Amino acid sequence: MSETTGTGTPEGLQRRLGAADAVVIGLGSMLGAGIFVALAPAAGAAGSGLLIGLAVAAIVAYCNASSSGRLAARYPVSGGTYVYGRERLGEVWGYLAGWCFVVGKTASCAAMALTVGLYIWPEQAHAVAVAAVVLLTAVTYRGVQKSALATRIIVAIVLAVLAAVVVAGSTSGSTEVARLGFGTDITVGGVLQAGGVLFFAFAGYARIATLGEEVREPARTIPRAISMALGVTLLVYLAVASVALLVLGPRTLAEATAPLSSVVTAAGVEWLEPVVRAGAVVAALGSLLALVLGVSRTTFAMARDRHLPHALTAVHPRFAVPHRAELAVGVIVAVVAATADVRAAIGFSSFGVLVYYAVANASAWTLPGGRRGRIIASLGLAGCLTLAFTLPGSSVLTGTAVIAVGALIYATRRRFRSQPEPVEPQR
């Protein structure tokens, strides 16, 4: 496969993003609504082993980030693991990775949009979610540089809100160090399920890899940006989760509908609660912005290889973005956001994304470069599959069925493509 230069040709995108933009997009993908909602179900699964579940999710995320960074440096084009799987494992694996990413992240887009609706106007959550999708699609349509600027602002706001939660909780008289201890409620299955749930909050670190054709010096920039974004996010999540346990304890945290709002309320800082809710909305919008960018670029790459309608490869002559792919993704996400349940969307998204990264690790295992890279890729592959199949049963069944549908579409398409054209009889 020849690498696209991305210099503005009709089939290429322009390299406008620098290292700082790349890190910010990675942070914007992770420091989103996940940390505002995932702590409660994770505490419900792991109990006092919540921090162990966070460590499991972080280890798997690190392995995935390392593998994705190595692959992105070698294949700096749009598409992420769709491209890596195709180049390293074969066309079918690349296709299935792209299918899992597009379908799973479309569900994740809907979940983020619904989070906005639930925090702003719970009674009209679906309508607000659709409005959020329309707004963010319009932002991405105007160009990737404007998207990076918006993400930079959102990251600053979210970090400020999370810092306020940590300070308010840790300095209150409601903390008890004993709540950080490990109890008899910890089980292996519960910790792994918590890891799978918390992975949802980490799963944006490689978003910059899907923007490979729009990053300057991709071989150097992408791996460093992924590692930096993941490291910062882990430190933030560790601080927030620890404070939530110190103030609420695992049982009360598991029962919270808005965990971080409950933390500041229990800490006696009620005036901060509306600020936290506003921060959750901004975080969800930031995640939605980055998700629409990533899904549209993978859609663009799959359409370029005719696994999706080729019309989606169009690049806007002024804004230099795959505008038809972005509009198609926006329409589908809006439909899902208008009809789906947020919990079901999160579970389904987690399964699809974990399978996607399993393919990334398998692809990285085939790269030259020494034993360390293969060990990390092997750990990442095993971790992704383990977390995927310890998610709630409904998520596993639905995800498996959707992957099977994707495989059937691929097989059917291959069969018709391989059939010879009928020969007209000579007259």
Tab-separated table of C-alpha atoms in Angstrom:
chain	number	residue	atom	x	y	z
A	1	MET	CA	0.000	0.000	0.000
A	2	SER	CA	1.438	3.358	-0.967
A	3	GLU	CA	1.342	6.023	1.703
A	4	THR	CA	-0.767	9.045	0.954
A	5	THR	CA	1.096	12.297	0.994
A	6	GLY	CA	-1.920	14.252	2.164
A	7	THR	CA	-0.945	17.405	0.375
A	8	GLY	CA	-4.388	18.390	-0.718
A	9	THR	CA	-4.920	16.032	-3.651
A	10	PRO	CA	-8.516	15.016	-4.353
A	11	GLU	CA	-8.016	11.660	-2.601
A	12	GLY	CA	-5.826	12.961	0.258
A	13	LEU	CA	-6.162	15.072	3.389
A	14	GLN	CA	-3.838	17.846	4.542
A	15	ARG	CA	-1.276	17.521	7.363
A	16	ARG	CA	-2.327	20.434	9.553
A	17	LEU	CA	-2.069	19.008	13.091
A	18	GLY	CA	1.075	19.403	15.183
A	19	ALA	CA	2.190	17.532	18.310
A	20	ALA	CA	0.236	19.745	20.712
A	21	ASP	CA	-2.952	19.333	18.681
A	22	ALA	CA	-2.429	15.572	18.632
A	23	VAL	CA	-2.075	15.360	22.426
A	24	VAL	CA	-5.108	17.586	22.946
A	25	ILE	CA	-7.279	15.470	20.656
A	26	GLY	CA	-6.172	12.363	22.569
A	27	LEU	CA	-6.981	14.027	25.905
A	28	GLY	CA	-10.298	15.265	24.560
A	29	SER	CA	-11.173	11.719	23.519
A	30	MET	CA	-10.456	10.256	26.974
A	31	LEU	CA	-11.212	13.067	29.406
A	32	GLY	CA	-14.847	12.968	28.485
A	33	ALA	CA	-18.082	11.864	30.022
A	34	GLY	CA	-16.698	8.388	30.760
A	35	ILE	CA	-15.151	9.391	34.083
A	36	PHE	CA	-18.374	11.189	35.052
A	37	VAL	CA	-20.532	8.065	34.594
A	38	ALA	CA	-18.329	4.939	34.578
A	39	LEU	CA	-17.236	4.968	38.225
A	40	ALA	CA	-20.655	3.919	39.533
A	41	PRO	CA	-21.165	0.742	37.443
A	42	ALA	CA	-17.475	-0.116	37.879
A	43	ALA	CA	-17.814	0.156	41.678
A	44	GLY	CA	-20.950	-1.974	41.473
A	45	ALA	CA	-18.969	-4.715	39.724
A	46	ALA	CA	-15.657	-4.537	41.621
A	47	GLY	CA	-16.739	-3.186	45.019
A	48	SER	CA	-13.677	-2.255	47.051
A	49	GLY	CA	-11.534	-3.538	44.155
A	50	LEU	CA	-12.413	-0.493	42.022
A	51	LEU	CA	-8.829	0.757	41.871
A	52	ILE	CA	-7.652	-2.707	40.822
A	53	GLY	CA	-10.177	-2.576	37.974
A	54	LEU	CA	-8.819	0.856	37.040
A	55	ALA	CA	-5.288	-0.581	37.000
A	56	VAL	CA	-6.404	-3.463	34.754
A	57	ALA	CA	-8.039	-1.026	32.326
A	58	ALA	CA	-4.923	1.158	32.347
A	59	ILE	CA	-2.583	-1.785	31.648
A	60	VAL	CA	-4.685	-2.944	28.707
A	61	ALA	CA	-4.925	0.641	27.466
A	62	TYR	CA	-1.134	1.018	27.679
A	63	CYS	CA	-0.562	-2.135	25.657
A	64	ASN	CA	-3.095	-0.993	23.089
A	65	ALA	CA	-1.574	2.477	22.946
A	66	SER	CA	1.915	1.068	22.458
A	67	SER	CA	0.763	-1.223	19.661
A	68	SER	CA	-1.326	1.513	18.025
A	69	GLY	CA	1.581	3.954	18.193
A	70	ARG	CA	4.000	1.545	16.496
A	71	LEU	CA	1.471	0.780	13.785
A	72	ALA	CA	0.512	4.421	13.234
A	73	ALA	CA	4.174	5.358	12.797
A	74	ARG	CA	4.531	2.711	10.097
A	75	TYR	CA	1.174	3.425	8.391
A	76	PRO	CA	0.452	7.162	8.871
A	77	VAL	CA	-2.830	7.217	6.945
A	78	SER	CA	-6.479	7.583	7.904
A	79	GLY	CA	-8.264	4.453	9.079
A	80	GLY	CA	-6.403	3.249	12.176
A	81	THR	CA	-6.637	-0.501	12.807
A	82	TYR	CA	-8.729	-0.943	9.680
A	83	VAL	CA	-5.528	-0.170	7.754
A	84	TYR	CA	-3.203	-2.004	10.170
A	85	GLY	CA	-5.230	-5.216	10.142
A	86	ARG	CA	-5.486	-5.193	6.380
A	87	GLU	CA	-1.768	-4.619	5.870
A	88	ARG	CA	-0.476	-7.007	8.562
A	89	LEU	CA	-3.123	-9.760	8.810
A	90	GLY	CA	-5.127	-9.648	5.611
A	91	GLU	CA	-8.105	-7.845	4.154
A	92	VAL	CA	-10.775	-9.640	6.174
A	93	TRP	CA	-9.191	-8.705	9.518
A	94	GLY	CA	-8.830	-5.092	8.489
A	95	TYR	CA	-12.437	-5.044	7.385
A	96	LEU	CA	-13.681	-6.581	10.650
A	97	ALA	CA	-11.613	-4.104	12.670
A	98	GLY	CA	-13.067	-1.209	10.713
A	99	TRP	CA	-16.560	-2.652	11.091
A	100	CYS	CA	-16.143	-3.000	14.865
A	101	PHE	CA	-14.784	0.519	15.144
A	102	VAL	CA	-17.449	2.225	13.052
A	103	VAL	CA	-20.354	0.336	14.626
A	104	GLY	CA	-18.997	0.391	18.192
A	105	LYS	CA	-17.963	4.028	18.115
A	106	THR	CA	-21.233	5.041	16.508
A	107	ALA	CA	-22.886	3.607	19.604
A	108	SER	CA	-20.369	5.472	21.733
A	109	CYS	CA	-21.229	8.725	19.944
A	110	ALA	CA	-24.868	8.107	20.775
A	111	ALA	CA	-23.970	7.387	24.413
A	112	MET	CA	-22.061	10.655	24.714
A	113	ALA	CA	-24.901	12.597	23.097
A	114	LEU	CA	-27.392	10.988	25.472
A	115	THR	CA	-25.154	11.903	28.413
A	116	VAL	CA	-25.446	15.528	27.338
A	117	GLY	CA	-29.215	15.171	27.239
A	118	LEU	CA	-29.461	13.447	30.614
A	119	TYR	CA	-27.434	16.167	32.335
A	120	ILE	CA	-29.058	19.151	30.625
A	121	TRP	CA	-32.721	18.114	30.397
A	122	PRO	CA	-33.444	14.536	31.531
A	123	GLU	CA	-37.091	14.632	30.448
A	124	GLN	CA	-36.072	15.503	26.863
A	125	ALA	CA	-32.740	13.678	26.778
A	126	HIS	CA	-33.199	12.213	23.294
A	127	ALA	CA	-34.107	15.555	21.713
A	128	VAL	CA	-31.130	17.293	23.344
A	129	ALA	CA	-28.881	14.411	22.223
A	130	VAL	CA	-29.933	14.856	18.591
A	131	ALA	CA	-29.290	18.608	18.825
A	132	ALA	CA	-25.811	17.917	20.230
A	133	VAL	CA	-25.010	15.591	17.328
A	134	VAL	CA	-26.092	18.219	14.793
A	135	LEU	CA	-23.982	20.894	16.505
A	136	LEU	CA	-20.807	18.806	16.702
A	137	THR	CA	-21.165	17.524	13.139
A	138	ALA	CA	-21.310	21.160	11.987
A	139	VAL	CA	-18.081	21.902	13.913
A	140	THR	CA	-16.160	18.990	12.356
A	141	TYR	CA	-17.497	19.907	8.907
A	142	ARG	CA	-15.742	23.280	9.122
A	143	GLY	CA	-12.308	21.666	9.334
A	144	VAL	CA	-10.020	19.649	11.574
A	145	GLN	CA	-8.077	22.694	12.829
A	146	LYS	CA	-11.265	24.274	14.177
A	147	SER	CA	-12.108	20.920	15.767
A	148	ALA	CA	-8.706	20.816	17.491
A	149	LEU	CA	-9.197	24.361	18.813
A	150	ALA	CA	-12.620	23.481	20.224
A	151	THR	CA	-11.161	20.334	21.805
A	152	ARG	CA	-8.378	22.376	23.444
A	153	ILE	CA	-10.960	24.614	25.147
A	154	ILE	CA	-13.051	21.651	26.260
A	155	VAL	CA	-10.045	19.835	27.755
A	156	ALA	CA	-9.119	22.904	29.797
A	157	ILE	CA	-12.656	23.174	31.205
A	158	VAL	CA	-12.925	19.470	32.052
A	159	LEU	CA	-9.528	19.391	33.748
A	160	ALA	CA	-10.532	22.409	35.854
A	161	VAL	CA	-13.792	20.735	36.932
A	162	LEU	CA	-12.098	17.439	37.797
A	163	ALA	CA	-9.414	19.303	39.752
A	164	ALA	CA	-12.140	21.096	41.705
A	165	VAL	CA	-13.783	17.742	42.539
A	166	VAL	CA	-10.475	16.291	43.757
A	167	VAL	CA	-9.667	19.330	45.902
A	168	ALA	CA	-13.177	19.600	47.341
A	169	GLY	CA	-13.338	15.908	48.187
A	170	SER	CA	-9.839	15.452	49.557
A	171	THR	CA	-10.003	18.517	51.832
A	172	SER	CA	-13.442	17.794	53.271
A	173	GLY	CA	-14.156	16.205	56.627
A	174	SER	CA	-16.100	13.401	54.936
A	175	THR	CA	-13.077	11.356	53.854
A	176	GLU	CA	-12.155	8.050	55.483
A	177	VAL	CA	-8.880	6.384	54.518
A	178	ALA	CA	-10.327	2.970	55.431
A	179	ARG	CA	-12.638	3.221	52.395
A	180	LEU	CA	-9.605	2.704	50.148
A	181	GLY	CA	-8.950	-0.712	51.704
A	182	PHE	CA	-9.686	-4.009	49.968
A	183	GLY	CA	-12.589	-6.036	51.374
A	184	THR	CA	-14.001	-9.534	51.007
A	185	ASP	CA	-16.378	-8.362	48.265
A	186	ILE	CA	-13.623	-8.488	45.619
A	187	THR	CA	-13.922	-11.188	42.940
A	188	VAL	CA	-11.854	-11.805	39.826
A	189	GLY	CA	-14.924	-11.584	37.597
A	190	GLY	CA	-16.048	-8.359	39.215
A	191	VAL	CA	-12.656	-6.706	38.845
A	192	LEU	CA	-12.412	-7.739	35.181
A	193	GLN	CA	-15.919	-6.462	34.461
A	194	ALA	CA	-15.016	-3.177	36.156
A	195	GLY	CA	-11.908	-3.060	33.970
A	196	GLY	CA	-14.080	-3.492	30.882
A	197	VAL	CA	-16.433	-0.713	32.009
A	198	LEU	CA	-13.579	1.662	32.884
A	199	PHE	CA	-11.901	0.894	29.559
A	200	PHE	CA	-14.787	2.861	28.032
A	201	ALA	CA	-13.357	5.940	29.771
A	202	PHE	CA	-9.855	5.247	28.348
A	203	ALA	CA	-10.812	4.248	24.851
A	204	GLY	CA	-9.942	7.470	23.061
A	205	TYR	CA	-6.145	7.433	23.394
A	206	ALA	CA	-5.503	6.219	19.866
A	207	ARG	CA	-7.990	8.565	18.207
A	208	ILE	CA	-5.091	10.499	16.779
A	209	ALA	CA	-4.004	7.353	14.913
A	210	THR	CA	-7.212	7.534	12.868
A	211	LEU	CA	-6.158	11.054	11.824
A	212	GLY	CA	-2.850	9.786	10.445
A	213	GLU	CA	-3.097	11.694	7.168
A	214	GLU	CA	-3.656	15.017	8.971
A	215	VAL	CA	-0.658	14.934	11.373
A	216	ARG	CA	2.716	16.500	10.615
A	217	GLU	CA	5.715	14.152	11.055
A	218	PRO	CA	3.421	11.219	11.927
A	219	ALA	CA	6.198	8.681	12.614
A	220	ARG	CA	7.468	10.868	15.452
A	221	THR	CA	4.337	12.704	16.545
A	222	ILE	CA	1.722	9.938	16.824
A	223	PRO	CA	3.474	7.509	19.249
A	224	ARG	CA	4.582	10.342	21.544
A	225	ALA	CA	1.159	11.989	21.530
A	226	ILE	CA	-0.601	8.725	22.383
A	227	SER	CA	1.741	7.973	25.300
A	228	MET	CA	1.532	11.489	26.711
A	229	ALA	CA	-2.248	11.665	26.484
A	230	LEU	CA	-2.661	8.261	28.136
A	231	GLY	CA	-0.259	9.087	30.973
A	232	VAL	CA	-1.986	12.362	31.855
A	233	THR	CA	-5.415	10.739	31.724
A	234	LEU	CA	-4.387	7.858	34.000
A	235	LEU	CA	-3.106	10.254	36.661
A	236	VAL	CA	-6.339	12.256	36.518
A	237	TYR	CA	-8.544	9.157	36.717
A	238	LEU	CA	-6.552	7.733	39.618
A	239	ALA	CA	-6.968	10.962	41.592
A	240	VAL	CA	-10.707	11.214	40.852
A	241	ALA	CA	-11.454	7.538	41.626
A	242	SER	CA	-9.479	7.674	44.867
A	243	VAL	CA	-11.320	10.769	46.078
A	244	ALA	CA	-14.687	9.240	45.130
A	245	LEU	CA	-13.863	6.191	47.282
A	246	LEU	CA	-12.543	8.304	50.156
A	247	VAL	CA	-15.726	10.381	50.299
A	248	LEU	CA	-18.453	7.880	49.356
A	249	GLY	CA	-17.015	4.402	49.763
A	250	PRO	CA	-17.572	1.667	47.172
A	251	ARG	CA	-21.182	0.843	48.107
A	252	THR	CA	-22.512	4.410	48.037
A	253	LEU	CA	-20.491	5.130	44.896
A	254	ALA	CA	-22.067	2.139	43.158
A	255	GLU	CA	-25.556	3.487	43.900
A	256	ALA	CA	-24.867	7.017	42.656
A	257	THR	CA	-26.574	8.124	39.456
A	258	ALA	CA	-24.184	11.080	39.048
A	259	PRO	CA	-21.048	9.953	40.923
A	260	LEU	CA	-18.995	13.141	40.881
A	261	SER	CA	-22.004	15.276	41.758
A	262	SER	CA	-22.552	12.957	44.713
A	263	VAL	CA	-18.909	13.404	45.763
A	264	VAL	CA	-19.088	17.186	46.036
A	265	THR	CA	-22.507	17.046	47.705
A	266	ALA	CA	-21.294	14.552	50.314
A	267	ALA	CA	-18.196	16.706	50.825
A	268	GLY	CA	-20.461	19.601	51.793
A	269	VAL	CA	-19.667	21.721	48.737
A	270	GLU	CA	-23.181	21.870	47.285
A	271	TRP	CA	-22.476	25.053	45.297
A	272	LEU	CA	-20.011	23.073	43.166
A	273	GLU	CA	-22.606	20.488	42.100
A	274	PRO	CA	-24.063	22.542	39.193
A	275	VAL	CA	-20.512	23.216	38.019
A	276	VAL	CA	-19.816	19.477	37.983
A	277	ARG	CA	-22.973	18.867	35.955
A	278	ALA	CA	-21.911	21.544	33.494
A	279	GLY	CA	-18.473	19.935	33.337
A	280	ALA	CA	-20.060	16.581	32.502
A	281	VAL	CA	-21.931	18.186	29.614
A	282	VAL	CA	-18.788	19.867	28.281
A	283	ALA	CA	-16.854	16.597	28.658
A	284	ALA	CA	-19.497	14.653	26.754
A	285	LEU	CA	-19.441	17.233	23.973
A	286	GLY	CA	-15.647	16.958	23.821
A	287	SER	CA	-15.812	13.179	23.539
A	288	LEU	CA	-18.521	13.417	20.906
A	289	LEU	CA	-16.411	15.841	18.877
A	290	ALA	CA	-13.384	13.530	18.877
A	291	LEU	CA	-15.527	10.449	18.233
A	292	VAL	CA	-17.184	11.968	15.172
A	293	LEU	CA	-13.708	12.806	13.856
A	294	GLY	CA	-12.449	9.243	14.358
A	295	VAL	CA	-15.508	7.406	13.018
A	296	SER	CA	-15.737	9.618	9.931
A	297	ARG	CA	-12.040	9.030	9.094
A	298	THR	CA	-12.389	5.257	9.378
A	299	THR	CA	-15.543	5.460	7.253
A	300	PHE	CA	-13.538	7.507	4.744
A	301	ALA	CA	-10.775	4.884	4.628
A	302	MET	CA	-13.193	1.962	4.235
A	303	ALA	CA	-15.076	3.796	1.487
A	304	ARG	CA	-11.774	4.467	-0.283
A	305	ASP	CA	-11.303	0.681	-0.436
A	306	ARG	CA	-14.960	0.250	-1.500
A	307	HIS	CA	-16.031	-1.628	1.632
A	308	LEU	CA	-18.494	1.235	2.065
A	309	PRO	CA	-20.071	3.419	-0.671
A	310	HIS	CA	-17.281	5.090	-2.628
A	311	ALA	CA	-19.154	8.418	-2.622
A	312	LEU	CA	-18.077	8.811	1.028
A	313	THR	CA	-14.459	9.429	-0.070
A	314	ALA	CA	-15.209	12.989	-1.180
A	315	VAL	CA	-12.915	15.623	0.411
A	316	HIS	CA	-14.310	19.146	0.761
A	317	PRO	CA	-12.392	21.507	-1.582
A	318	ARG	CA	-12.344	24.348	0.983
A	319	PHE	CA	-12.283	22.707	4.430
A	320	ALA	CA	-10.178	19.651	3.426
A	321	VAL	CA	-12.319	17.182	5.409
A	322	PRO	CA	-14.173	14.017	4.293
A	323	HIS	CA	-17.460	15.905	4.467
A	324	ARG	CA	-19.763	13.227	3.080
A	325	ALA	CA	-18.431	10.658	5.555
A	326	GLU	CA	-18.921	13.155	8.386
A	327	LEU	CA	-22.500	13.900	7.342
A	328	ALA	CA	-23.338	10.195	6.990
A	329	VAL	CA	-21.924	9.463	10.463
A	330	GLY	CA	-23.817	12.426	11.912
A	331	VAL	CA	-27.144	11.246	10.496
A	332	ILE	CA	-26.713	7.677	11.778
A	333	VAL	CA	-25.607	8.829	15.243
A	334	ALA	CA	-28.576	11.187	15.447
A	335	VAL	CA	-30.965	8.329	14.672
A	336	VAL	CA	-29.377	6.065	17.308
A	337	ALA	CA	-29.337	8.879	19.883
A	338	ALA	CA	-33.028	9.459	19.286
A	339	THR	CA	-33.932	5.852	20.068
A	340	ALA	CA	-31.232	4.069	22.127
A	341	ASP	CA	-30.700	3.510	25.864
A	342	VAL	CA	-27.441	4.978	27.181
A	343	ARG	CA	-26.417	1.904	29.224
A	344	ALA	CA	-26.964	-0.447	26.292
A	345	ALA	CA	-24.994	1.883	24.032
A	346	ILE	CA	-22.028	1.946	26.441
A	347	GLY	CA	-21.906	-1.844	26.808
A	348	PHE	CA	-22.182	-2.457	23.083
A	349	SER	CA	-19.532	0.164	22.352
A	350	SER	CA	-17.083	-1.351	24.856
A	351	PHE	CA	-17.358	-4.795	23.286
A	352	GLY	CA	-16.834	-3.530	19.744
A	353	VAL	CA	-13.873	-1.328	20.666
A	354	LEU	CA	-12.141	-4.079	22.660
A	355	VAL	CA	-12.392	-6.423	19.651
A	356	TYR	CA	-11.058	-3.611	17.468
A	357	TYR	CA	-7.995	-3.200	19.678
A	358	ALA	CA	-7.524	-6.970	19.815
A	359	VAL	CA	-6.964	-6.806	16.043
A	360	ALA	CA	-4.559	-3.876	16.570
A	361	ASN	CA	-2.448	-5.902	18.995
A	362	ALA	CA	-2.461	-8.936	16.715
A	363	SER	CA	-1.289	-6.656	13.880
A	364	ALA	CA	1.465	-5.127	16.027
A	365	TRP	CA	2.687	-8.607	16.957
A	366	THR	CA	3.696	-9.123	13.316
A	367	LEU	CA	5.866	-5.983	13.189
A	368	PRO	CA	9.649	-6.276	13.276
A	369	GLY	CA	11.323	-4.605	16.208
A	370	GLY	CA	12.181	-7.032	18.950
A	371	ARG	CA	10.800	-9.086	21.780
A	372	ARG	CA	9.447	-6.235	23.908
A	373	GLY	CA	6.966	-5.158	21.233
A	374	ARG	CA	5.647	-8.701	20.856
A	375	ILE	CA	5.240	-9.170	24.603
A	376	ILE	CA	3.236	-5.951	24.882
A	377	ALA	CA	1.115	-6.882	21.864
A	378	SER	CA	0.433	-10.348	23.324
A	379	LEU	CA	-0.626	-8.879	26.673
A	380	GLY	CA	-2.836	-6.370	24.899
A	381	LEU	CA	-4.497	-9.030	22.768
A	382	ALA	CA	-5.198	-11.286	25.755
A	383	GLY	CA	-6.382	-8.339	27.847
A	384	CYS	CA	-8.795	-7.047	25.204
A	385	LEU	CA	-10.431	-10.434	24.646
A	386	THR	CA	-10.669	-11.125	28.389
A	387	LEU	CA	-12.307	-7.775	29.166
A	388	ALA	CA	-14.621	-8.053	26.152
A	389	PHE	CA	-16.030	-11.406	27.203
A	390	THR	CA	-16.426	-10.480	30.878
A	391	LEU	CA	-18.755	-7.583	30.034
A	392	PRO	CA	-22.485	-8.070	30.801
A	393	GLY	CA	-23.982	-10.932	28.801
A	394	SER	CA	-26.324	-8.730	26.762
A	395	SER	CA	-23.379	-6.657	25.527
A	396	VAL	CA	-21.413	-9.771	24.563
A	397	LEU	CA	-24.359	-11.364	22.709
A	398	THR	CA	-25.294	-8.180	20.847
A	399	GLY	CA	-21.694	-7.421	19.959
A	400	THR	CA	-21.030	-10.946	18.719
A	401	ALA	CA	-24.182	-10.851	16.588
A	402	VAL	CA	-23.214	-7.520	14.998
A	403	ILE	CA	-19.706	-8.779	14.207
A	404	ALA	CA	-21.265	-11.866	12.617
A	405	VAL	CA	-23.465	-9.628	10.456
A	406	GLY	CA	-20.389	-7.691	9.360
A	407	ALA	CA	-18.588	-10.926	8.467
A	408	LEU	CA	-21.615	-12.097	6.473
A	409	ILE	CA	-21.706	-8.837	4.517
A	410	TYR	CA	-18.005	-9.179	3.750
A	411	ALA	CA	-18.352	-12.801	2.621
A	412	THR	CA	-21.346	-11.974	0.432
A	413	ARG	CA	-19.556	-9.046	-1.146
A	414	ARG	CA	-16.441	-11.136	-1.813
A	415	ARG	CA	-18.509	-13.864	-3.424
A	416	PHE	CA	-20.254	-11.521	-5.848
A	417	ARG	CA	-17.031	-9.649	-6.589
A	418	SER	CA	-15.215	-12.870	-7.486
A	419	GLN	CA	-17.886	-14.071	-9.888
A	420	PRO	CA	-16.900	-13.630	-13.560
A	421	GLU	CA	-18.890	-11.274	-15.717
A	422	PRO	CA	-21.391	-13.132	-17.944
A	423	VAL	CA	-20.207	-13.524	-21.534
A	424	GLU	CA	-22.728	-12.457	-24.137
A	425	PRO	CA	-23.253	-15.085	-26.875
A	426	GLN	CA	-21.815	-14.219	-30.244
A	427	ARG	CA	-24.331	-13.329	-32.860
